[in-house]
Short mmCIF file of C-alpha atoms in Angstrom, two decimals:
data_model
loop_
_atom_site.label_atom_id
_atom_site.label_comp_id
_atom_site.label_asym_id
_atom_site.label_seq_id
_atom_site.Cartn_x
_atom_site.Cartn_y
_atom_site.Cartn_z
CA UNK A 1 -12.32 11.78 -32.22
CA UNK A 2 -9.29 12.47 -34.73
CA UNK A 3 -5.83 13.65 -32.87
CA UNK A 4 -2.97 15.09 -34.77
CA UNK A 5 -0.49 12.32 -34.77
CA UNK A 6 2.02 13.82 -32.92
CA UNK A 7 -0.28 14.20 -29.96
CA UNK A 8 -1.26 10.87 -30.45
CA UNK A 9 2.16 9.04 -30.55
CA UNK A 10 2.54 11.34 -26.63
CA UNK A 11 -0.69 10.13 -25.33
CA UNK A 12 0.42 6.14 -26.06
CA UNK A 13 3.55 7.41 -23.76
CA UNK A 14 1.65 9.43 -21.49
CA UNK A 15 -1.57 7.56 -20.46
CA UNK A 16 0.56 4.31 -19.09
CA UNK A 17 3.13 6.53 -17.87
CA UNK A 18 0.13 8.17 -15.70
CA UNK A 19 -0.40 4.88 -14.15
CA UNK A 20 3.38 4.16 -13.36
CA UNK A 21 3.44 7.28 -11.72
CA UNK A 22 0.31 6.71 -9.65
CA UNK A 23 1.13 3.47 -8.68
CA UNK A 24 4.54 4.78 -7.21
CA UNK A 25 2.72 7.93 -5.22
CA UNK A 26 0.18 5.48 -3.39
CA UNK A 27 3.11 3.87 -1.47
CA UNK A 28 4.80 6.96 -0.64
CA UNK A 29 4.44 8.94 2.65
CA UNK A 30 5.45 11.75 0.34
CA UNK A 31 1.83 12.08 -1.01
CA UNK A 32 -1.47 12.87 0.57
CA UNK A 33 -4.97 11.70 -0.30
CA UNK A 34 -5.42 14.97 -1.91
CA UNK A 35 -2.04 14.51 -3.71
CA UNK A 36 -3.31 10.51 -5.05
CA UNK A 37 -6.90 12.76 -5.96
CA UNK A 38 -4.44 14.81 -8.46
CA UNK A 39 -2.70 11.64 -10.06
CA UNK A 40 -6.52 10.39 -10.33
CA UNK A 41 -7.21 12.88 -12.52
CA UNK A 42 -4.75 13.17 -14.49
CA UNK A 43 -4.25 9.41 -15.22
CA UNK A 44 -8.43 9.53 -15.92
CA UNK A 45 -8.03 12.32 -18.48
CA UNK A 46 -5.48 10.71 -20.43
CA UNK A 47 -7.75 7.49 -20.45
CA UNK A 48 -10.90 9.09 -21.56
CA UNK A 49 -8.78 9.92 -24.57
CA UNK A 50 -8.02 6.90 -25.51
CA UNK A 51 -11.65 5.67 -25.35
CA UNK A 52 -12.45 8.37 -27.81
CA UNK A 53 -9.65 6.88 -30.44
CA UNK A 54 -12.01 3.63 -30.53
CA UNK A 55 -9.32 1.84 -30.63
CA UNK A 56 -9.52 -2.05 -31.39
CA UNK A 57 -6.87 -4.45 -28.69
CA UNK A 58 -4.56 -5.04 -31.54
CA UNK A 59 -4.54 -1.36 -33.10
CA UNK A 60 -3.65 -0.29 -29.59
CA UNK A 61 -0.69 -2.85 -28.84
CA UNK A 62 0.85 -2.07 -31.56
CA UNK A 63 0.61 1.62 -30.24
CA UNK A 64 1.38 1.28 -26.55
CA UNK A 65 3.32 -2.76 -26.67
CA UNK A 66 2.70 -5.01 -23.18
CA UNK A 67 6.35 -4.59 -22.89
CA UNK A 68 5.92 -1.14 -21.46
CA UNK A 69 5.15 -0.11 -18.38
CA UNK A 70 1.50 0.60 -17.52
CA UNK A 71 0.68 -1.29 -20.41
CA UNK A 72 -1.61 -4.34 -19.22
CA UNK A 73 -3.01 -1.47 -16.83
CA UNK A 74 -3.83 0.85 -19.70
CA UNK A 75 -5.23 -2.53 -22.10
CA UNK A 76 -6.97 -3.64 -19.18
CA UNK A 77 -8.94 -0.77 -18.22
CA UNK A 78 -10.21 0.12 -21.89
CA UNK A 79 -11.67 -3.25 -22.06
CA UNK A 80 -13.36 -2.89 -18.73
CA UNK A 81 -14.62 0.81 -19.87
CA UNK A 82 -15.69 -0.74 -23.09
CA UNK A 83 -17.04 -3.99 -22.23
CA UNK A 84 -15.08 -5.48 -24.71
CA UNK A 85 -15.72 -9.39 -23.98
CA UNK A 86 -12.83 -10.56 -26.33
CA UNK A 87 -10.15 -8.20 -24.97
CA UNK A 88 -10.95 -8.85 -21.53
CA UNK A 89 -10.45 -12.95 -22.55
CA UNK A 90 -7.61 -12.40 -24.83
CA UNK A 91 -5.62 -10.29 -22.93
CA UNK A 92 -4.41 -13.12 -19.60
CA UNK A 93 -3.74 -15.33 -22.71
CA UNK A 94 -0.52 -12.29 -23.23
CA UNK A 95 0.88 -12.30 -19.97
CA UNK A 96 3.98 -13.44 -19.25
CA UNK A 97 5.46 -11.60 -15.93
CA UNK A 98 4.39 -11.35 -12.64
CA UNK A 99 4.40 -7.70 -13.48
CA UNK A 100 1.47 -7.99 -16.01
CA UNK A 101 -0.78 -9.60 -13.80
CA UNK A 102 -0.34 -7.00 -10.92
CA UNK A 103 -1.12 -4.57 -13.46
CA UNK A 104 -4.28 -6.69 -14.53
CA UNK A 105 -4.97 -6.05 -10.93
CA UNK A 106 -4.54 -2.66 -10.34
CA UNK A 107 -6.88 -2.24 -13.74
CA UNK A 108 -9.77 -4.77 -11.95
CA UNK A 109 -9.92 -2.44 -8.60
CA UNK A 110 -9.23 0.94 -10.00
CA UNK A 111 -12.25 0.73 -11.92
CA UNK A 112 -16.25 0.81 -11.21
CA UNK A 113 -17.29 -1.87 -9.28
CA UNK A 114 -20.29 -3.06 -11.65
CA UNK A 115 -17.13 -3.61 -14.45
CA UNK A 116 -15.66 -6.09 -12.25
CA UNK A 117 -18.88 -7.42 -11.31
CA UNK A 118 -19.30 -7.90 -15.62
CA UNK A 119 -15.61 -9.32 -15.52
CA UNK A 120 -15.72 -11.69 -13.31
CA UNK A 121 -17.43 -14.46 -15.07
CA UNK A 122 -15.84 -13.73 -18.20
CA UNK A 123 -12.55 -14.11 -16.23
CA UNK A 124 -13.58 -17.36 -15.10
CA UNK A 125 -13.98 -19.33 -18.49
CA UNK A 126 -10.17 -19.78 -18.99
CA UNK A 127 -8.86 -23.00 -18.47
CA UNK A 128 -5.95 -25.02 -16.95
CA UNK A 129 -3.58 -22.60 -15.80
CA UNK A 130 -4.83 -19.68 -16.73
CA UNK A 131 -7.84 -20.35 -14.61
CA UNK A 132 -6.20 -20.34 -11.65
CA UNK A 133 -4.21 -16.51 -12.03
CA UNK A 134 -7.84 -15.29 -13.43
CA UNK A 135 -9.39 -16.43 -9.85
CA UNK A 136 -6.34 -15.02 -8.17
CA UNK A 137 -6.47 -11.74 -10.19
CA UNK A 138 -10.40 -11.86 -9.09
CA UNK A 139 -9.75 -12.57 -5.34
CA UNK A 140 -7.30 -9.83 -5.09
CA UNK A 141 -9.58 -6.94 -7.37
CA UNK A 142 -12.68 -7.85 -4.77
CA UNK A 143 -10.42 -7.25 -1.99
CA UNK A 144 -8.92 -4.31 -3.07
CA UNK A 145 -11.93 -2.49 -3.53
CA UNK A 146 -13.17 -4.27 -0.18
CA UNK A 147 -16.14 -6.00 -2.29
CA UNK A 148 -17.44 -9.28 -0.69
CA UNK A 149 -17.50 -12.62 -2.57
CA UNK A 150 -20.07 -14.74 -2.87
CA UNK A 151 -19.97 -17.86 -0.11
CA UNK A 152 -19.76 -20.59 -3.41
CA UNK A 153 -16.57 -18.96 -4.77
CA UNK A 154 -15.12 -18.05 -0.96
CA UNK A 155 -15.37 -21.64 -0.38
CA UNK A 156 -13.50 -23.08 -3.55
CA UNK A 157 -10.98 -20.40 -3.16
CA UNK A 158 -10.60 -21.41 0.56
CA UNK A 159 -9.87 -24.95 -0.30
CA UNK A 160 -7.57 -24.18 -2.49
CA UNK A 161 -4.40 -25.95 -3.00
CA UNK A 162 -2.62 -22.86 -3.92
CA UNK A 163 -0.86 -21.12 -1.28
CA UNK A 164 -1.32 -17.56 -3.26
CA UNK A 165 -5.06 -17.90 -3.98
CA UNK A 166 -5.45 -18.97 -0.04
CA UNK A 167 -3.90 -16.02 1.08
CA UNK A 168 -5.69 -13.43 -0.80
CA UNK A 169 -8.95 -15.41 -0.42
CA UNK A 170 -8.55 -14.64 3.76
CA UNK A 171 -7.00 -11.27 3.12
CA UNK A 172 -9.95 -10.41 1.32
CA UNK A 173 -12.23 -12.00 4.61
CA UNK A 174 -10.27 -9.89 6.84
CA UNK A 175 -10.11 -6.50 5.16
CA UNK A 176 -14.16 -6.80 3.97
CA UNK A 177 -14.94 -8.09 7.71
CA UNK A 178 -16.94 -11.03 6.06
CA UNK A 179 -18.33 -13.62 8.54
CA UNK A 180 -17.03 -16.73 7.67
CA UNK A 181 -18.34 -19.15 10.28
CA UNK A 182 -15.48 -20.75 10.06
CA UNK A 183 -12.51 -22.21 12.81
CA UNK A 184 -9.07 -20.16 11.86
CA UNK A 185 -7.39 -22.94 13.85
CA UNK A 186 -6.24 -25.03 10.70
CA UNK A 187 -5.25 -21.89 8.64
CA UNK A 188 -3.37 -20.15 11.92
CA UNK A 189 -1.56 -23.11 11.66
CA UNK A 190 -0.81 -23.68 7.81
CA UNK A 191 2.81 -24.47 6.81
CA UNK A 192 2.69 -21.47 4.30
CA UNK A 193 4.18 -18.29 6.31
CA UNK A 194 1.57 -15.88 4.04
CA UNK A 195 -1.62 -17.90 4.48
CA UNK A 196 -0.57 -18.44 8.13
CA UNK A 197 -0.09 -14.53 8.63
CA UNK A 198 -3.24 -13.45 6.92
CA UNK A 199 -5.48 -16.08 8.96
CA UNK A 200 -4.04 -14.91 11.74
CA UNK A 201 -4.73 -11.18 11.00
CA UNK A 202 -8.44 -11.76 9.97
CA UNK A 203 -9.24 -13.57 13.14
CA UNK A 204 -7.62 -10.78 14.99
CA UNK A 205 -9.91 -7.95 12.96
CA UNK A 206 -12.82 -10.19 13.57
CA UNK A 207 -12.06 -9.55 17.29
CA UNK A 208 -9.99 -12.33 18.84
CA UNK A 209 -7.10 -9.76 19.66
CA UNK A 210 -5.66 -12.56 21.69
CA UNK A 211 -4.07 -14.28 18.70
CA UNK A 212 -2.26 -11.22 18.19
CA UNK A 213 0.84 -12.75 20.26
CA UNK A 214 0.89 -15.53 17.12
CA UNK A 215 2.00 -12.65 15.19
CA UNK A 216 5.32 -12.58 17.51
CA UNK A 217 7.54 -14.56 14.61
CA UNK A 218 6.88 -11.90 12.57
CA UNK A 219 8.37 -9.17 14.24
CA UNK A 220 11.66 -11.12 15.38
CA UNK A 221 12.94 -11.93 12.57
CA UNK A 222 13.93 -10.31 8.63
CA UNK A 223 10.37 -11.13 7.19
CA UNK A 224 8.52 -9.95 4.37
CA UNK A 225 5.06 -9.37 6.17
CA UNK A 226 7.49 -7.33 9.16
CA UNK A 227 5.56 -4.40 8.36
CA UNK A 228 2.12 -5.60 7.98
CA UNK A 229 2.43 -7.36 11.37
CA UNK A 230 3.65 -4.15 13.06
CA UNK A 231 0.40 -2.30 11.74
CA UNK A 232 -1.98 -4.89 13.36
CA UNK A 233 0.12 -5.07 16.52
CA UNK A 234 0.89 -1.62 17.66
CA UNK A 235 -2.77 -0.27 18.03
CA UNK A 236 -3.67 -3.69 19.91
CA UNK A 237 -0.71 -2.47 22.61
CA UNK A 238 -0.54 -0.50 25.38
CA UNK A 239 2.65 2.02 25.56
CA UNK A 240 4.66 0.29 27.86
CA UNK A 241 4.80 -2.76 25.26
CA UNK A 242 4.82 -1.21 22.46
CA UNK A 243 7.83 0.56 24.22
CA UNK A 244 9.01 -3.14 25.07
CA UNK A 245 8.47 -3.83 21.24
CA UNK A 246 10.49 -0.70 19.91
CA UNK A 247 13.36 -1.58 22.05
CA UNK A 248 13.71 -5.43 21.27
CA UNK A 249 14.10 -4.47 17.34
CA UNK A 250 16.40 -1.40 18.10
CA UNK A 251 18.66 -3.36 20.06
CA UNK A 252 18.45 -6.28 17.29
CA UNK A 253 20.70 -6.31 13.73
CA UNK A 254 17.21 -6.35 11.83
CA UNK A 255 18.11 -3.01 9.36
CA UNK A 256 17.92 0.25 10.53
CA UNK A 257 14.55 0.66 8.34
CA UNK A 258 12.77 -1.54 10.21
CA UNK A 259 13.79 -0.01 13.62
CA UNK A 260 12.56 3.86 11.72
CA UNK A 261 9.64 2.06 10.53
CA UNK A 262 8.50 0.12 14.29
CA UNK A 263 9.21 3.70 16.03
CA UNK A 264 6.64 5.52 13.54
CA UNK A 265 4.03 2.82 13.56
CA UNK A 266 4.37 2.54 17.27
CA UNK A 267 4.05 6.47 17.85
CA UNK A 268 6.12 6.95 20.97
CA UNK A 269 7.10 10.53 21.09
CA UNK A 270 9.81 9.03 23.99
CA UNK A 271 11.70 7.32 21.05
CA UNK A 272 11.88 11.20 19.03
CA UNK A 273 15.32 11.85 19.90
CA UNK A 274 16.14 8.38 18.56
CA UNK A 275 14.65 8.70 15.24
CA UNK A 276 16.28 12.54 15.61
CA UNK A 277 19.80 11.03 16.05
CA UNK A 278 19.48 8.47 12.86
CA UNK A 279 18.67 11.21 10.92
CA UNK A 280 22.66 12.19 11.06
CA UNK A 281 22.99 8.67 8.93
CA UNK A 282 23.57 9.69 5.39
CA UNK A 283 21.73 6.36 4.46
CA UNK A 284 18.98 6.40 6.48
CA UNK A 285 18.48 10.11 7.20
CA UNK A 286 14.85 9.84 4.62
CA UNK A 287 13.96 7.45 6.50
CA UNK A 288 13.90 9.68 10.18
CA UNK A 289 12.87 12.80 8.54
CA UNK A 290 9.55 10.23 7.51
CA UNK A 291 8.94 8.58 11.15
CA UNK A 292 9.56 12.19 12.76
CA UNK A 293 6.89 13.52 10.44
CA UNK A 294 4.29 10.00 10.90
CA UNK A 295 4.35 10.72 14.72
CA UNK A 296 4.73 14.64 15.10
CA UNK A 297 2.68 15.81 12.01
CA UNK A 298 5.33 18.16 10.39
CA UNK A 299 5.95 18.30 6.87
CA UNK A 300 9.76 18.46 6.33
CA UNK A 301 9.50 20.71 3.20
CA UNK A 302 6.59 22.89 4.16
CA UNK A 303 7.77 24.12 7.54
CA UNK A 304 11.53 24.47 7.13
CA UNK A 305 13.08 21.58 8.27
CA UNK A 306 14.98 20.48 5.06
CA UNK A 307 17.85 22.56 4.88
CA UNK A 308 19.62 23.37 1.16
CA UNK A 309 22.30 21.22 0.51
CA UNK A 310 24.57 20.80 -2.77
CA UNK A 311 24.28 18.09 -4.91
CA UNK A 312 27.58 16.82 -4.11
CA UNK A 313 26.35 16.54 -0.63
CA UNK A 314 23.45 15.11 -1.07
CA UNK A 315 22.90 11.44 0.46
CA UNK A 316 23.46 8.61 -1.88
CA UNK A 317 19.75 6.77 -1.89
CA UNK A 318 21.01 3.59 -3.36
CA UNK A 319 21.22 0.44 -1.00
CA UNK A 320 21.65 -3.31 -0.86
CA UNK A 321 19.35 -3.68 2.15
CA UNK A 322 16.60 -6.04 0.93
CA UNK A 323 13.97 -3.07 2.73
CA UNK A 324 15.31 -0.81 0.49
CA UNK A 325 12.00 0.96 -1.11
CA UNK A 326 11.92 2.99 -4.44
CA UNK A 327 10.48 6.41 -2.88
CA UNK A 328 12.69 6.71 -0.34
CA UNK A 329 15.04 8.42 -3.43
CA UNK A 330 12.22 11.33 -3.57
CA UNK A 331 11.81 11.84 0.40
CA UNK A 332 12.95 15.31 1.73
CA UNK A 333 16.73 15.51 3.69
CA UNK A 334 15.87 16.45 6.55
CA UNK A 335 18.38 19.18 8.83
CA UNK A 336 19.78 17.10 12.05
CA UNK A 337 19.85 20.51 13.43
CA UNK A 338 16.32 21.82 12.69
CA UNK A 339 14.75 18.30 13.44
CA UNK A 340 16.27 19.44 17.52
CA UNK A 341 15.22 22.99 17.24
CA UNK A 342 11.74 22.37 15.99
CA UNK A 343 11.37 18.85 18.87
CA UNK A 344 12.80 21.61 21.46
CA UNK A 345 10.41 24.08 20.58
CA UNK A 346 7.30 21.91 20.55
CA UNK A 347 7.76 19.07 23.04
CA UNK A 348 5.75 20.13 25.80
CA UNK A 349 2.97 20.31 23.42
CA UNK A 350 2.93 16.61 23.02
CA UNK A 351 1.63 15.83 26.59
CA UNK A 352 0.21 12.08 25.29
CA UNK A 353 2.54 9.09 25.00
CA UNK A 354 1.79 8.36 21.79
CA UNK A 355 1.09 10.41 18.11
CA UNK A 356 -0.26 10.14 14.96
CA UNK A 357 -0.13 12.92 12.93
CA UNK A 358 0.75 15.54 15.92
CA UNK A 359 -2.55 14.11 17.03
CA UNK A 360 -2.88 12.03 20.00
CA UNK A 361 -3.62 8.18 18.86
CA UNK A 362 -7.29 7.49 20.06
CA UNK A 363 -9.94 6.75 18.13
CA UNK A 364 -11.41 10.53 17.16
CA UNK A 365 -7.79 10.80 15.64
CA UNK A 366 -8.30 7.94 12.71
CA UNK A 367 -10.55 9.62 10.23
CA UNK A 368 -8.92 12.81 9.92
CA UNK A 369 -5.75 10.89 9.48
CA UNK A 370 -7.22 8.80 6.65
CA UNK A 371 -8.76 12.40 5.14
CA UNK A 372 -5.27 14.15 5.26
CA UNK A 373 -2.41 12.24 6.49
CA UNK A 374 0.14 11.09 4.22
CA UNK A 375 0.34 7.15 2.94
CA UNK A 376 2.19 5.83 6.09
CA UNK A 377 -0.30 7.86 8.35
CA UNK A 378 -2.78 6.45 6.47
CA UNK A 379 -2.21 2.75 6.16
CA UNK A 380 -1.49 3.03 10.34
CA UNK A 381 -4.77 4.82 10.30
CA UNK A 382 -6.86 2.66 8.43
CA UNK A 383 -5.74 -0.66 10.65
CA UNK A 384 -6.17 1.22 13.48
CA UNK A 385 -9.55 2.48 13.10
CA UNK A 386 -10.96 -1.05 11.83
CA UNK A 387 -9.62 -2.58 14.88
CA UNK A 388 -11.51 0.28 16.61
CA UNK A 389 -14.65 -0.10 15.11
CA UNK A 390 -16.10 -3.78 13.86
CA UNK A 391 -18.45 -2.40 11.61
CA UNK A 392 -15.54 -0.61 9.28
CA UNK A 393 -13.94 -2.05 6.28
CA UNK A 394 -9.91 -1.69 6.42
CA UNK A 395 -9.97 1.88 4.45
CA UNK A 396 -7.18 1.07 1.37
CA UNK A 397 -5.74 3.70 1.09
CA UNK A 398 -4.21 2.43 -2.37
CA UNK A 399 -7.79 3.22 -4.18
CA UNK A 400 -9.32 5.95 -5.74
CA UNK A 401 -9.68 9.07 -4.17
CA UNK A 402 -11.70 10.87 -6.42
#
């Protein structure tokens, strides 16, 4: 296929800029599944493009350089597509960030599952060092796209000396619902706070709820698995202690995201007027326009409740809190004022304790949260419902959706 150069020289910006732009939509509670669906396609278009250039690994670094963003994704997933062996085993050998081998990752599980299943062995013939991310990079591509691992490699990756290979290896157990046959006891108890965490959580999806008070350091203190903890323990408790929980981090000097984030995920429509009352915070006033919207179901754009402001009074986004997060700068302002008149108008509709959604949290609620809430709906959804229901897979709602 021949493209005028000037379209070309776009497309080597475009196609990894696609995946930059994904990537920051799937964490977002400002997009919906139908919303990642769009930035599916359009990342897939400008990717079958590129396969028609026939482009050889070193024709198309010199076009789109690792240094860029969406780079390793873009090189990645053209050697996948085109079962190009010597790409696929040159590429690790080019990595030198952290960055590049999350994007090696999000390559590995955003495509087919038979290329991975071709990958994997090809991954595995590096040596020393680079044996050992390739594995990782393996572990975490099955898990993401919830794909079970044979019992030989489970095994070496659960003896495993390294702490980040352990980790993914049982957060891959977990989120699959793979029988081990295996005690958690040793792992529960591991001296690395990530392994310890994610044994913890797949012994509680494989139904011993009763370890879920293990997960009680997580949700005292300024940790960076706060939020994943939350998601496992809210659905597990009944309203008065998730009510017990909500209070305990409000009246703590954990930041103020946390406290939005633990009344959303908890769904307490009791704790509205709270989230309301932050949302007069210049700082954090995203933030309660989000965990009014997780619990209620409102869209803060679409119905209203984002009032027209000038730029000059528009809140700063920047922050030095360490749970600062990136989309937070492209979340809707919500109006202190509507946020009361809208909660006024509609309160005696919520008759339940708890929300998801605007729908009450039970079971029936899950799907049609994972079909059309936004990302924070979903990822509460998707723990929720696997806790529910032993014979589902914990949805991610990071893949594919078309």
């Amino acid at each position: 296929m021949s493209l005028a150069p000037v379209i070309q020289k776009q497309l080597f910006r475009d196609a990894p800029f696609a995946w930059v732009m994904r990537n920051k939509a799937v964490v977002s509670s400002r997009y919906r599944r139908d919303d990642i669906a769009f930035f599916d396609r359009r990342m897939e278009n400008y990717l079958c493009l590129l396969v028609q250039l026939d482009l050889s690994l070193d024709d198309g670094l010199q076009r789109i350089p690792l240094d860029d963003w969406g780079s390793v994704f873009v090189h990645t997933w053209l050697a996948l597509e085109q079962s190009d062996d010597a790409a696929l085993l040159r590429l690790p050998t080019l990595f030198t960030t952290p960055t590049h081998w999350e994007e090696c990752i999000a390559a590995l599980s955003y495509h087919s599952p038979d290329a991975l299943n071709w990958a994997l062995p090809l991954l595995g013939k590096h040596e020393a060092g680079l044996a050992d991310s390739c594995f990782h990079a393996s572990l975490a591509a099955l898990g993401n796209q919830r794909m079970c691992i044979n019992r030989e490699a489970l095994e070496h990756a659960l003896r495993s000396d390294n702490v980040r290979t352990l980790a993914t290896a049982l957060a891959l157990v977990g989120d699959t619902r793979m029988n081990m046959n295996a005690n958690m006891d040793n792992w529960c108890r591991h001296s690395d706070v990530s392994v310890r965490f994610h044994a913890i959580r797949t012994a509680v999806l494989s139904g011993e709820t009763a370890r879920c008070r293990e997960l009680g350091e997580y949700i005292v203190e300024d940790n960076p698995l706060f939020v994943e903890a939350l998601l496992l323990l809210m659905p597990l408790y009944s309203a008065d202690e998730a009510s017990r929980v909500v209070h305990e981090i409000n009246q703590s000097t954990l930041s103020p995201r946390i406290k939005l984030w633990t009344m959303a995920i908890s769904g307490l429509v009791k704790h509205i007027p709270d989230i309301i009352a932050w949302s007069q915070v210049p700082e954090y006033c995203r933030l309660a326009g989000e965990a009014f919207a997780c619990i209620t179901g409102v869209d803060i754009e679409e119905d209203d409740l984002s009032p027209l402001l000038e730029d000059s009074d528009l809140p700063v986004a920047k922050s030095t809190d360490s749970w600062y997060r990136d989309y937070e700068a492209d979340l809707p302002v919500p109006g202190v004022d509507e946020l009361r008149v809208w909660w006024a108008e509609h309160q005696h509709y919520f008759t339940a304790e708890r929300y998801l959604m605007g729908l009450e949290f039970r079971s029936s609620t899950f799907d049609t949260v994972l079909n059309n809430g936004n990302q924070l709906q979903r990822r509460i959804a998707a723990v929720a419902r696997a806790l529910n229901d032993k014979t589902q897979v914990v949805f991610n709602v990071k893949q594919r959706a078309c």
